[in-house]
Short mmCIF file of N, CA and C in Angstrom, two decimals:
data_model
loop_
_atom_site.label_atom_id
_atom_site.label_comp_id
_atom_site.label_asym_id
_atom_site.label_seq_id
_atom_site.Cartn_x
_atom_site.Cartn_y
_atom_site.Cartn_z
N SER A 1 -35.92 -80.22 -93.71
CA SER A 1 -35.62 -81.20 -92.70
C SER A 1 -36.08 -82.48 -91.98
N ILE A 2 -35.15 -83.23 -91.46
CA ILE A 2 -35.98 -84.45 -91.18
C ILE A 2 -36.86 -84.21 -90.10
N PRO A 3 -38.14 -84.77 -90.21
CA PRO A 3 -38.88 -84.93 -88.98
C PRO A 3 -38.33 -85.29 -87.58
N GLN A 4 -38.63 -84.55 -86.51
CA GLN A 4 -38.41 -85.48 -85.56
C GLN A 4 -39.12 -86.17 -84.65
N SER A 5 -38.89 -87.24 -84.28
CA SER A 5 -40.06 -88.13 -83.95
C SER A 5 -40.86 -87.76 -82.94
N ALA A 6 -41.91 -88.18 -82.13
CA ALA A 6 -42.79 -87.60 -81.58
C ALA A 6 -42.40 -88.27 -80.09
N PRO A 7 -42.60 -87.55 -79.13
CA PRO A 7 -41.65 -87.72 -77.98
C PRO A 7 -42.57 -89.02 -77.03
N VAL A 8 -41.51 -89.89 -76.50
CA VAL A 8 -41.87 -91.44 -75.81
C VAL A 8 -42.06 -91.20 -74.52
N GLU A 9 -43.53 -91.23 -73.90
CA GLU A 9 -43.20 -91.53 -72.58
C GLU A 9 -42.69 -92.07 -71.53
N PRO A 10 -42.20 -91.30 -71.19
CA PRO A 10 -41.52 -91.87 -70.15
C PRO A 10 -41.38 -93.06 -69.30
N LEU A 11 -42.67 -93.89 -69.25
CA LEU A 11 -42.86 -95.01 -68.73
C LEU A 11 -42.02 -96.04 -69.83
N ALA A 12 -42.45 -95.65 -71.08
CA ALA A 12 -42.06 -96.66 -72.24
C ALA A 12 -40.38 -96.87 -72.09
N ALA A 13 -40.24 -95.81 -71.63
CA ALA A 13 -38.06 -96.28 -71.25
C ALA A 13 -37.71 -97.35 -70.34
N THR A 14 -38.51 -97.20 -69.40
CA THR A 14 -38.25 -98.64 -68.30
C THR A 14 -38.56 -99.56 -68.44
N ARG A 15 -39.87 -99.91 -69.59
CA ARG A 15 -40.37 -101.18 -69.70
C ARG A 15 -39.90 -101.77 -70.40
N SER A 16 -39.79 -103.25 -69.78
CA SER A 16 -38.71 -104.42 -70.86
C SER A 16 -39.99 -104.75 -71.85
N ALA A 17 -39.26 -105.22 -73.05
CA ALA A 17 -40.21 -105.93 -73.91
C ALA A 17 -40.36 -107.14 -73.43
N ALA A 18 -42.10 -107.07 -73.75
CA ALA A 18 -42.03 -109.17 -73.37
C ALA A 18 -41.73 -109.87 -74.59
N PRO A 19 -41.22 -110.89 -73.96
CA PRO A 19 -40.65 -111.83 -75.37
C PRO A 19 -41.91 -112.48 -75.54
N ILE A 20 -41.70 -112.61 -77.09
CA ILE A 20 -42.57 -113.32 -78.09
C ILE A 20 -42.07 -114.35 -78.15
N GLU A 21 -41.17 -115.01 -77.73
CA GLU A 21 -40.85 -116.54 -78.05
C GLU A 21 -39.31 -116.63 -77.15
N THR A 22 -39.50 -117.46 -76.61
CA THR A 22 -38.59 -117.87 -75.63
C THR A 22 -37.60 -119.05 -76.09
N SER A 23 -36.25 -118.93 -75.35
CA SER A 23 -35.40 -119.50 -75.90
C SER A 23 -35.89 -121.22 -75.60
N ARG A 24 -36.89 -121.53 -74.52
CA ARG A 24 -37.87 -123.28 -74.36
C ARG A 24 -38.29 -123.37 -75.77
N GLN A 25 -38.73 -122.32 -76.59
CA GLN A 25 -38.99 -122.54 -78.04
C GLN A 25 -38.41 -122.69 -79.04
N TYR A 26 -37.05 -122.73 -78.69
CA TYR A 26 -36.00 -122.37 -79.96
C TYR A 26 -35.63 -123.66 -80.31
N ARG A 27 -36.04 -123.82 -81.50
CA ARG A 27 -35.61 -125.49 -81.90
C ARG A 27 -34.01 -125.09 -82.33
N ILE A 28 -33.32 -126.62 -82.09
CA ILE A 28 -32.01 -126.83 -82.42
C ILE A 28 -31.89 -126.70 -84.41
N GLY A 29 -30.60 -126.10 -84.35
CA GLY A 29 -29.96 -126.05 -86.00
C GLY A 29 -28.95 -126.64 -86.14
N GLU A 30 -28.44 -126.76 -87.22
CA GLU A 30 -27.19 -126.97 -88.06
C GLU A 30 -26.36 -126.03 -87.10
N GLU A 31 -25.04 -126.04 -86.50
CA GLU A 31 -23.27 -125.49 -85.90
C GLU A 31 -24.49 -124.94 -84.69
N ASP A 32 -25.46 -125.06 -83.79
CA ASP A 32 -25.17 -124.58 -83.10
C ASP A 32 -24.37 -125.29 -81.87
N LEU A 33 -24.18 -124.61 -80.83
CA LEU A 33 -23.52 -125.28 -80.26
C LEU A 33 -24.11 -125.53 -78.30
N LEU A 34 -23.69 -127.19 -78.27
CA LEU A 34 -24.51 -127.90 -76.89
C LEU A 34 -23.97 -127.93 -76.05
N GLU A 35 -24.19 -127.66 -74.78
CA GLU A 35 -23.44 -128.55 -73.44
C GLU A 35 -24.56 -129.25 -72.86
N ILE A 36 -24.09 -130.61 -72.70
CA ILE A 36 -24.74 -131.49 -72.23
C ILE A 36 -24.21 -132.06 -70.91
N LYS A 37 -25.01 -132.40 -69.73
CA LYS A 37 -24.32 -132.69 -68.64
C LYS A 37 -25.19 -133.66 -67.97
N VAL A 38 -24.68 -134.98 -67.54
CA VAL A 38 -25.81 -136.41 -67.03
C VAL A 38 -25.02 -136.04 -65.98
N PHE A 39 -26.37 -135.62 -64.63
CA PHE A 39 -25.96 -136.08 -63.28
C PHE A 39 -25.43 -137.06 -62.77
N GLY A 40 -24.22 -136.71 -61.83
CA GLY A 40 -24.09 -137.99 -61.63
C GLY A 40 -22.69 -138.72 -62.27
N VAL A 41 -22.71 -138.12 -63.48
CA VAL A 41 -21.95 -139.46 -64.60
C VAL A 41 -20.84 -138.37 -65.48
N ASP A 42 -19.97 -137.15 -64.51
CA ASP A 42 -18.85 -136.16 -65.31
C ASP A 42 -18.18 -136.91 -66.47
N GLN A 43 -18.12 -138.33 -66.82
CA GLN A 43 -17.31 -138.43 -67.99
C GLN A 43 -18.51 -138.49 -69.52
N LEU A 44 -19.43 -138.38 -69.05
CA LEU A 44 -21.08 -138.09 -70.26
C LEU A 44 -20.67 -136.72 -70.53
N ASN A 45 -20.61 -135.60 -69.80
CA ASN A 45 -20.74 -134.46 -70.12
C ASN A 45 -19.25 -133.94 -71.05
N SER A 46 -20.45 -133.13 -72.02
CA SER A 46 -19.47 -132.72 -73.24
C SER A 46 -20.38 -131.82 -73.97
N THR A 47 -19.55 -130.74 -74.37
CA THR A 47 -19.70 -129.86 -75.49
C THR A 47 -19.60 -130.09 -76.87
N VAL A 48 -20.82 -129.73 -77.63
CA VAL A 48 -20.38 -130.54 -78.94
C VAL A 48 -21.13 -129.47 -79.83
N ARG A 49 -20.85 -129.03 -81.43
CA ARG A 49 -21.40 -128.68 -82.14
C ARG A 49 -22.44 -129.36 -83.07
N VAL A 50 -23.92 -128.72 -83.68
CA VAL A 50 -24.53 -129.36 -84.18
C VAL A 50 -23.62 -129.77 -85.85
N ASP A 51 -24.02 -131.09 -86.39
CA ASP A 51 -22.90 -131.34 -87.39
C ASP A 51 -24.21 -130.62 -89.18
N PRO A 52 -23.72 -130.73 -90.13
CA PRO A 52 -24.58 -130.50 -90.98
C PRO A 52 -25.74 -131.55 -91.49
N ARG A 53 -25.45 -132.34 -90.81
CA ARG A 53 -26.93 -133.64 -90.94
C ARG A 53 -27.82 -133.58 -90.07
N GLY A 54 -27.41 -132.24 -88.87
CA GLY A 54 -28.18 -132.43 -87.64
C GLY A 54 -28.12 -132.91 -86.82
N GLN A 55 -27.08 -133.43 -86.59
CA GLN A 55 -26.68 -134.75 -85.78
C GLN A 55 -25.39 -134.38 -84.49
N ILE A 56 -25.46 -135.10 -83.45
CA ILE A 56 -24.13 -134.23 -82.70
C ILE A 56 -23.87 -135.64 -82.40
N THR A 57 -22.31 -136.29 -81.81
CA THR A 57 -22.01 -137.49 -81.36
C THR A 57 -21.36 -137.69 -79.70
N LEU A 58 -22.44 -138.45 -79.11
CA LEU A 58 -21.90 -138.65 -77.85
C LEU A 58 -21.63 -139.43 -77.35
N PRO A 59 -20.73 -139.43 -76.04
CA PRO A 59 -19.86 -140.75 -75.53
C PRO A 59 -21.11 -141.43 -75.17
N LEU A 60 -20.64 -142.66 -75.43
CA LEU A 60 -21.50 -144.26 -75.24
C LEU A 60 -23.07 -144.50 -76.12
N ILE A 61 -23.24 -143.69 -76.69
CA ILE A 61 -24.13 -143.47 -77.57
C ILE A 61 -24.41 -143.32 -79.03
N GLY A 62 -23.12 -142.57 -78.98
CA GLY A 62 -22.85 -142.50 -80.74
C GLY A 62 -23.81 -140.90 -81.25
N PRO A 63 -23.81 -141.41 -82.78
CA PRO A 63 -24.60 -139.98 -83.11
C PRO A 63 -26.34 -140.34 -82.90
N VAL A 64 -26.87 -138.51 -82.75
CA VAL A 64 -27.79 -138.50 -82.23
C VAL A 64 -28.65 -137.26 -83.01
N THR A 65 -29.64 -137.66 -83.86
CA THR A 65 -30.43 -136.73 -84.61
C THR A 65 -30.70 -135.30 -83.53
N VAL A 66 -30.74 -134.25 -83.32
CA VAL A 66 -30.98 -133.39 -82.46
C VAL A 66 -31.73 -132.02 -83.48
N ALA A 67 -31.68 -131.87 -84.86
CA ALA A 67 -32.12 -130.51 -85.03
C ALA A 67 -33.67 -130.73 -85.70
N GLY A 68 -34.21 -129.68 -84.94
CA GLY A 68 -35.77 -129.17 -85.06
C GLY A 68 -36.36 -129.52 -84.02
N LEU A 69 -35.31 -129.93 -82.55
CA LEU A 69 -36.10 -130.28 -81.54
C LEU A 69 -35.49 -129.13 -80.81
N THR A 70 -36.26 -129.04 -79.57
CA THR A 70 -36.45 -128.16 -78.37
C THR A 70 -35.26 -128.37 -77.49
N ALA A 71 -34.68 -127.62 -76.49
CA ALA A 71 -33.46 -128.28 -75.60
C ALA A 71 -34.59 -128.91 -74.78
N GLN A 72 -35.61 -129.41 -74.74
CA GLN A 72 -35.95 -130.30 -73.88
C GLN A 72 -36.62 -131.73 -74.42
N GLY A 73 -36.71 -131.64 -75.48
CA GLY A 73 -36.72 -132.57 -76.83
C GLY A 73 -35.47 -133.30 -76.78
N ALA A 74 -34.29 -132.55 -76.98
CA ALA A 74 -33.05 -133.23 -77.59
C ALA A 74 -32.87 -133.46 -75.56
N GLU A 75 -33.19 -133.23 -74.87
CA GLU A 75 -32.53 -133.44 -73.26
C GLU A 75 -33.50 -134.83 -72.97
N GLN A 76 -34.73 -135.06 -73.48
CA GLN A 76 -35.32 -136.44 -73.42
C GLN A 76 -34.47 -137.39 -74.36
N LEU A 77 -34.67 -137.31 -75.29
CA LEU A 77 -34.25 -137.91 -76.59
C LEU A 77 -32.87 -138.73 -75.70
N VAL A 78 -31.60 -137.81 -75.25
CA VAL A 78 -30.82 -138.12 -74.98
C VAL A 78 -30.96 -139.08 -73.52
N ALA A 79 -31.54 -138.40 -72.68
CA ALA A 79 -31.88 -139.63 -71.68
C ALA A 79 -32.36 -141.05 -72.18
N ASP A 80 -33.59 -141.17 -73.19
CA ASP A 80 -33.90 -142.08 -73.29
C ASP A 80 -33.02 -142.98 -74.15
N LYS A 81 -31.66 -142.67 -74.82
CA LYS A 81 -31.12 -143.54 -75.40
C LYS A 81 -30.05 -143.72 -74.46
N LEU A 82 -29.40 -143.25 -73.44
CA LEU A 82 -28.82 -143.64 -72.65
C LEU A 82 -29.68 -144.41 -71.14
N ARG A 83 -30.66 -144.81 -71.43
CA ARG A 83 -31.69 -145.36 -70.95
C ARG A 83 -31.66 -146.49 -71.22
N GLU A 84 -31.50 -147.14 -72.46
CA GLU A 84 -31.77 -148.43 -73.50
C GLU A 84 -30.87 -149.47 -72.67
N ASN A 85 -29.88 -148.78 -72.48
CA ASN A 85 -28.87 -149.59 -72.36
C ASN A 85 -27.59 -149.58 -71.39
N TYR A 86 -27.52 -147.98 -70.93
CA TYR A 86 -26.56 -147.58 -69.62
C TYR A 86 -26.97 -147.21 -68.48
N LEU A 87 -27.50 -146.41 -68.38
CA LEU A 87 -28.11 -145.81 -67.32
C LEU A 87 -29.67 -145.80 -66.89
N GLN A 88 -29.76 -146.54 -65.52
CA GLN A 88 -31.16 -146.47 -64.93
C GLN A 88 -32.14 -145.61 -65.27
N ASN A 89 -32.00 -144.24 -64.29
CA ASN A 89 -32.74 -143.40 -64.78
C ASN A 89 -31.47 -142.37 -64.97
N PRO A 90 -31.52 -141.63 -65.96
CA PRO A 90 -30.37 -140.60 -66.32
C PRO A 90 -31.12 -139.11 -66.58
N GLN A 91 -30.18 -138.18 -65.76
CA GLN A 91 -30.57 -136.86 -65.90
C GLN A 91 -29.96 -135.84 -66.04
N VAL A 92 -30.57 -135.70 -67.69
CA VAL A 92 -29.35 -135.15 -68.75
C VAL A 92 -30.42 -133.30 -68.50
N SER A 93 -29.36 -132.11 -68.92
CA SER A 93 -29.45 -131.07 -68.94
C SER A 93 -28.71 -131.07 -70.43
N LEU A 94 -29.73 -130.28 -70.76
CA LEU A 94 -28.77 -129.48 -72.53
C LEU A 94 -28.82 -127.97 -72.50
N PHE A 95 -28.17 -127.35 -72.74
CA PHE A 95 -27.91 -126.00 -72.42
C PHE A 95 -27.22 -125.13 -74.14
N ILE A 96 -28.19 -124.47 -74.77
CA ILE A 96 -27.76 -124.31 -76.23
C ILE A 96 -26.70 -122.79 -76.15
N LYS A 97 -25.28 -123.13 -76.03
CA LYS A 97 -24.31 -122.16 -75.72
C LYS A 97 -24.61 -121.24 -76.87
N GLU A 98 -24.24 -121.98 -77.84
CA GLU A 98 -24.75 -120.52 -79.49
C GLU A 98 -25.69 -120.94 -80.56
N TYR A 99 -26.36 -119.67 -80.38
CA TYR A 99 -27.63 -120.52 -81.79
C TYR A 99 -27.38 -119.42 -82.92
N THR A 100 -26.64 -120.37 -83.46
CA THR A 100 -25.94 -119.96 -85.04
C THR A 100 -27.35 -119.66 -86.11
N THR A 101 -28.14 -120.05 -85.90
CA THR A 101 -29.47 -119.25 -86.88
C THR A 101 -29.87 -119.33 -86.70
N GLN A 102 -29.76 -118.09 -85.17
CA GLN A 102 -30.75 -116.82 -85.09
C GLN A 102 -29.84 -115.46 -85.26
N ARG A 103 -30.52 -114.66 -85.62
CA ARG A 103 -29.64 -113.08 -85.53
C ARG A 103 -30.39 -112.01 -85.14
N VAL A 104 -29.81 -110.94 -85.07
CA VAL A 104 -30.38 -109.85 -84.47
C VAL A 104 -29.50 -108.93 -85.74
N THR A 105 -30.53 -107.90 -86.02
CA THR A 105 -30.15 -106.74 -87.12
C THR A 105 -29.96 -105.21 -85.85
N VAL A 106 -28.80 -104.68 -86.19
CA VAL A 106 -28.82 -103.39 -85.00
C VAL A 106 -27.93 -102.33 -86.25
N GLU A 107 -28.97 -101.37 -86.47
CA GLU A 107 -28.73 -99.97 -87.63
C GLU A 107 -29.09 -98.72 -86.58
N GLY A 108 -28.42 -97.66 -87.32
CA GLY A 108 -28.64 -96.80 -86.65
C GLY A 108 -27.13 -96.16 -86.65
N ALA A 109 -26.97 -95.43 -85.23
CA ALA A 109 -26.00 -94.48 -84.92
C ALA A 109 -25.22 -95.49 -83.99
N VAL A 110 -24.73 -96.47 -84.93
CA VAL A 110 -23.81 -97.46 -83.96
C VAL A 110 -22.91 -97.53 -85.05
N ASN A 111 -21.42 -98.13 -84.92
CA ASN A 111 -20.28 -98.50 -84.96
C ASN A 111 -20.11 -99.04 -86.07
N ARG A 112 -20.29 -100.45 -85.94
CA ARG A 112 -20.82 -101.44 -87.31
C ARG A 112 -21.98 -101.57 -87.12
N PRO A 113 -23.07 -100.96 -88.00
CA PRO A 113 -24.02 -101.96 -88.08
C PRO A 113 -24.21 -102.77 -88.94
N GLY A 114 -25.27 -103.76 -88.89
CA GLY A 114 -25.33 -105.38 -89.42
C GLY A 114 -26.05 -105.94 -88.75
N VAL A 115 -25.91 -106.98 -89.46
CA VAL A 115 -26.99 -108.51 -89.21
C VAL A 115 -25.82 -109.45 -88.23
N TYR A 116 -25.88 -109.64 -87.04
CA TYR A 116 -25.30 -110.55 -86.52
C TYR A 116 -25.76 -112.26 -85.64
N PRO A 117 -25.16 -113.03 -85.59
CA PRO A 117 -25.87 -113.77 -85.04
C PRO A 117 -25.89 -114.23 -83.52
N LEU A 118 -27.11 -114.12 -82.95
CA LEU A 118 -27.68 -114.47 -81.74
C LEU A 118 -26.24 -115.62 -80.94
N ARG A 119 -25.73 -115.77 -80.17
CA ARG A 119 -24.82 -116.95 -79.28
C ARG A 119 -25.49 -116.42 -77.92
N GLY A 120 -26.41 -117.84 -77.56
CA GLY A 120 -26.49 -117.96 -76.08
C GLY A 120 -27.47 -116.89 -75.56
N HIS A 121 -27.65 -116.33 -74.65
CA HIS A 121 -28.56 -115.72 -74.29
C HIS A 121 -28.02 -113.88 -74.45
N SER A 122 -28.79 -113.49 -75.27
CA SER A 122 -28.24 -112.23 -75.44
C SER A 122 -29.23 -110.89 -74.97
N THR A 123 -28.41 -109.88 -74.87
CA THR A 123 -29.28 -108.70 -74.17
C THR A 123 -29.10 -107.72 -75.26
N LEU A 124 -29.86 -106.23 -74.81
CA LEU A 124 -29.49 -105.03 -75.59
C LEU A 124 -28.19 -104.81 -75.61
N LEU A 125 -27.56 -104.48 -74.53
CA LEU A 125 -26.30 -104.22 -74.51
C LEU A 125 -25.30 -105.19 -75.15
N THR A 126 -25.32 -106.66 -75.20
CA THR A 126 -24.60 -107.53 -75.46
C THR A 126 -24.45 -107.52 -77.27
N SER A 127 -26.02 -106.93 -77.49
CA SER A 127 -25.88 -107.12 -79.08
C SER A 127 -24.81 -105.79 -79.33
N LEU A 128 -25.05 -104.59 -78.83
CA LEU A 128 -24.85 -103.03 -79.20
C LEU A 128 -23.47 -103.42 -79.07
N ALA A 129 -22.88 -104.28 -78.05
CA ALA A 129 -21.42 -104.50 -78.35
C ALA A 129 -20.94 -105.06 -79.91
N LEU A 130 -21.84 -106.17 -80.41
CA LEU A 130 -21.60 -106.75 -81.33
C LEU A 130 -21.02 -105.68 -82.33
N ALA A 131 -21.71 -104.69 -82.05
CA ALA A 131 -22.22 -103.54 -83.79
C ALA A 131 -21.07 -102.64 -83.37
N GLY A 132 -20.22 -102.82 -82.01
CA GLY A 132 -19.14 -101.72 -81.86
C GLY A 132 -19.74 -100.22 -80.97
N GLY A 133 -20.95 -101.09 -80.36
CA GLY A 133 -20.92 -100.11 -79.49
C GLY A 133 -21.72 -98.87 -79.95
N PRO A 134 -22.86 -97.90 -79.37
CA PRO A 134 -23.29 -96.54 -80.26
C PRO A 134 -22.03 -95.67 -80.40
N ALA A 135 -21.94 -94.83 -81.48
CA ALA A 135 -21.81 -94.29 -82.05
C ALA A 135 -21.67 -92.79 -82.15
N ARG A 136 -20.60 -91.85 -81.81
CA ARG A 136 -20.43 -90.69 -80.92
C ARG A 136 -21.62 -89.70 -81.49
N MET A 137 -22.33 -88.89 -80.28
CA MET A 137 -23.27 -87.85 -81.03
C MET A 137 -25.10 -88.98 -81.09
N SER A 138 -24.69 -90.38 -80.33
CA SER A 138 -26.00 -91.23 -80.46
C SER A 138 -26.55 -91.09 -79.16
N GLU A 139 -28.02 -91.16 -79.79
CA GLU A 139 -29.56 -90.84 -78.38
C GLU A 139 -29.25 -92.54 -77.75
N THR A 140 -28.47 -92.36 -76.67
CA THR A 140 -29.00 -93.78 -75.57
C THR A 140 -29.84 -93.98 -75.02
N THR A 141 -30.54 -92.69 -74.66
CA THR A 141 -31.83 -92.78 -73.54
C THR A 141 -32.93 -93.10 -74.31
N GLN A 142 -33.08 -93.53 -76.17
CA GLN A 142 -34.08 -94.03 -76.22
C GLN A 142 -33.64 -94.79 -77.49
N VAL A 143 -33.10 -96.02 -77.52
CA VAL A 143 -32.98 -97.14 -77.84
C VAL A 143 -34.39 -97.50 -78.66
N MET A 144 -34.11 -98.08 -80.05
CA MET A 144 -35.78 -98.69 -80.11
C MET A 144 -35.28 -100.05 -80.36
N LEU A 145 -36.51 -101.13 -79.84
CA LEU A 145 -35.82 -102.31 -80.22
C LEU A 145 -37.23 -102.61 -81.03
N PHE A 146 -37.26 -103.42 -82.14
CA PHE A 146 -38.78 -104.01 -82.90
C PHE A 146 -38.37 -105.22 -82.62
N ARG A 147 -39.50 -105.87 -82.53
CA ARG A 147 -39.68 -107.14 -82.45
C ARG A 147 -40.87 -107.79 -83.59
N PRO A 148 -41.02 -108.84 -83.76
CA PRO A 148 -41.73 -108.85 -84.30
C PRO A 148 -43.11 -110.05 -83.85
N ASP A 149 -44.42 -109.70 -83.93
CA ASP A 149 -45.08 -109.50 -82.98
C ASP A 149 -46.34 -111.05 -83.59
N GLY A 150 -45.59 -111.67 -84.64
CA GLY A 150 -46.28 -112.97 -85.14
C GLY A 150 -47.21 -112.72 -86.18
N THR A 151 -47.99 -111.49 -86.47
CA THR A 151 -48.89 -111.02 -87.65
C THR A 151 -47.53 -110.31 -88.99
N GLY A 152 -46.72 -110.13 -88.84
CA GLY A 152 -46.03 -109.25 -89.82
C GLY A 152 -45.50 -108.08 -89.54
N ARG A 153 -46.32 -107.82 -88.56
CA ARG A 153 -45.91 -106.31 -87.92
C ARG A 153 -44.72 -106.34 -86.78
N ARG A 154 -44.35 -105.36 -86.51
CA ARG A 154 -42.93 -105.38 -85.28
C ARG A 154 -43.45 -104.88 -84.62
N VAL A 155 -43.21 -104.76 -83.48
CA VAL A 155 -43.69 -103.71 -82.29
C VAL A 155 -42.74 -103.52 -81.90
N ALA A 156 -42.58 -102.19 -81.15
CA ALA A 156 -41.25 -101.37 -80.63
C ALA A 156 -41.50 -100.95 -78.80
N THR A 157 -40.63 -101.12 -78.68
CA THR A 157 -40.43 -100.74 -77.12
C THR A 157 -39.12 -99.76 -77.49
N VAL A 158 -39.18 -98.92 -76.29
CA VAL A 158 -38.63 -97.83 -76.09
C VAL A 158 -37.11 -98.19 -74.83
N HIS A 159 -36.12 -98.15 -74.80
CA HIS A 159 -35.03 -98.79 -74.07
C HIS A 159 -34.02 -97.66 -73.34
N ASN A 160 -33.53 -96.73 -72.26
CA ASN A 160 -32.42 -96.13 -72.00
C ASN A 160 -31.09 -96.91 -71.55
N LEU A 161 -30.35 -96.89 -72.24
CA LEU A 161 -29.49 -97.49 -72.16
C LEU A 161 -28.73 -96.72 -70.54
N ASP A 162 -28.71 -95.79 -70.60
CA ASP A 162 -27.99 -95.10 -69.67
C ASP A 162 -28.40 -95.54 -67.98
N LEU A 163 -29.66 -95.71 -68.09
CA LEU A 163 -30.61 -96.29 -67.03
C LEU A 163 -30.42 -98.35 -66.76
N ILE A 164 -29.65 -98.92 -67.92
CA ILE A 164 -29.72 -100.43 -67.71
C ILE A 164 -28.20 -100.05 -67.42
N ARG A 165 -27.39 -99.32 -67.89
CA ARG A 165 -25.77 -99.68 -67.46
C ARG A 165 -25.53 -99.65 -66.32
N THR A 166 -26.33 -98.54 -65.17
CA THR A 166 -26.05 -98.69 -64.02
C THR A 166 -27.46 -99.41 -63.34
N GLY A 167 -27.83 -100.32 -63.47
CA GLY A 167 -28.62 -101.56 -63.38
C GLY A 167 -30.16 -101.01 -62.42
N GLN A 168 -30.51 -99.91 -63.02
CA GLN A 168 -31.61 -99.42 -62.51
C GLN A 168 -32.52 -99.93 -63.10
N ILE A 169 -32.88 -100.42 -64.33
CA ILE A 169 -33.65 -101.08 -65.10
C ILE A 169 -32.56 -102.45 -65.95
N ASP A 170 -33.99 -103.17 -65.94
CA ASP A 170 -33.54 -104.91 -66.58
C ASP A 170 -32.69 -104.52 -67.70
N ASP A 171 -31.98 -105.38 -68.52
CA ASP A 171 -31.16 -105.59 -69.86
C ASP A 171 -32.17 -106.28 -70.49
N PRO A 172 -32.86 -106.04 -71.42
CA PRO A 172 -33.47 -106.84 -71.63
C PRO A 172 -33.36 -107.71 -72.99
N VAL A 173 -33.98 -108.80 -72.72
CA VAL A 173 -33.50 -109.74 -73.95
C VAL A 173 -33.64 -109.75 -74.96
N VAL A 174 -32.75 -110.12 -76.07
CA VAL A 174 -32.94 -110.06 -77.71
C VAL A 174 -33.04 -111.68 -78.28
N LEU A 175 -34.25 -111.23 -78.67
CA LEU A 175 -34.64 -112.75 -79.72
C LEU A 175 -34.56 -112.64 -80.89
N ASN A 176 -34.52 -113.77 -81.33
CA ASN A 176 -34.28 -113.91 -83.01
C ASN A 176 -35.19 -112.84 -83.66
N ASP A 177 -34.51 -112.18 -84.98
CA ASP A 177 -35.56 -111.33 -85.75
C ASP A 177 -35.66 -110.05 -84.85
N ASP A 178 -34.93 -110.00 -84.29
CA ASP A 178 -35.05 -108.69 -83.49
C ASP A 178 -34.71 -107.40 -84.20
N LEU A 179 -34.74 -106.19 -84.15
CA LEU A 179 -33.92 -105.14 -84.70
C LEU A 179 -34.11 -104.05 -84.16
N ILE A 180 -32.75 -103.49 -83.42
CA ILE A 180 -32.22 -102.64 -82.67
C ILE A 180 -31.55 -101.67 -83.41
N VAL A 181 -32.78 -99.96 -83.08
CA VAL A 181 -32.28 -99.03 -83.80
C VAL A 181 -31.88 -98.03 -82.77
N VAL A 182 -30.27 -97.21 -82.95
CA VAL A 182 -29.99 -96.19 -82.34
C VAL A 182 -30.03 -94.82 -82.91
N ASN A 183 -30.61 -93.98 -82.54
CA ASN A 183 -31.11 -92.50 -83.62
C ASN A 183 -29.63 -92.09 -82.77
N ARG A 184 -29.24 -90.69 -84.00
CA ARG A 184 -28.55 -89.60 -83.21
C ARG A 184 -29.27 -88.64 -82.63
N THR A 185 -28.28 -87.93 -81.72
CA THR A 185 -28.93 -86.68 -81.20
C THR A 185 -29.27 -85.97 -82.06
N ALA A 186 -30.88 -85.02 -81.37
CA ALA A 186 -31.25 -83.99 -82.04
C ALA A 186 -30.19 -83.26 -82.83
N SER A 187 -29.46 -82.88 -81.55
CA SER A 187 -28.09 -81.53 -81.95
C SER A 187 -27.27 -82.35 -82.86
N ARG A 188 -26.87 -83.47 -83.84
CA ARG A 188 -26.28 -83.93 -84.61
C ARG A 188 -27.43 -84.08 -85.93
N VAL A 189 -28.65 -83.89 -85.44
CA VAL A 189 -29.63 -83.70 -86.88
C VAL A 189 -29.65 -82.07 -87.15
N VAL A 190 -29.57 -81.82 -86.30
CA VAL A 190 -29.34 -80.09 -86.75
C VAL A 190 -28.47 -79.36 -87.16
N LEU A 191 -26.97 -80.07 -86.70
CA LEU A 191 -26.10 -80.07 -87.82
C LEU A 191 -25.98 -80.19 -89.00
N ARG A 192 -26.27 -81.75 -89.09
CA ARG A 192 -26.77 -82.06 -90.56
C ARG A 192 -27.33 -81.70 -91.40
N ASP A 193 -28.38 -80.68 -90.60
CA ASP A 193 -29.86 -80.17 -91.53
C ASP A 193 -28.53 -78.46 -91.72
N SER A 194 -28.02 -77.84 -91.33
CA SER A 194 -27.38 -76.88 -91.36
C SER A 194 -26.51 -76.87 -92.43
N LEU A 195 -25.43 -77.83 -92.24
CA LEU A 195 -24.52 -78.36 -93.07
C LEU A 195 -25.33 -78.80 -94.48
N PHE A 196 -26.03 -80.12 -94.84
CA PHE A 196 -26.58 -80.40 -95.93
C PHE A 196 -27.61 -79.70 -96.32
N GLY A 197 -28.56 -79.18 -95.36
CA GLY A 197 -29.94 -78.63 -95.55
C GLY A 197 -29.45 -77.49 -97.37
#
């Protein structure tokens, strides 16, 4: 029979995962979709996708290489180029709407397990929705989120989807290279063992 996992302390189910990396540290890659706004100059606002050369093309300043920069670095670069010839003190904000170089893996008792691109701000619930949601007989009170800790190991946190859905606890942010595992309920495991054991 399949060994039962050790019970998880109730506190762990309500604890949110501490981010190992944040979107502020993310470096822009090819195909990312960026939203750029210049305060007070609506004509310069644009939503652009990074091309295969790592560039975006903006009004007035033309092509700008942003691949490899953080959002803050790209903001500074665009502001500097606008300052060179056009605006005295441009206030530029850059928001990454789609992170196409980042991935999340969803496994276990979901309808469509697989590897999915992270697009913009992603959470546990939105990532599970990409995978078609939890399958029937899934254990939604102990969903595992595994995250690399920077030493090659993965740190696991446990999350209760039922409490997240009802707003009792926060929906944790999902980051690049996270692994989400939805287990089957114990009754499903017992049924499978009795049928195929």
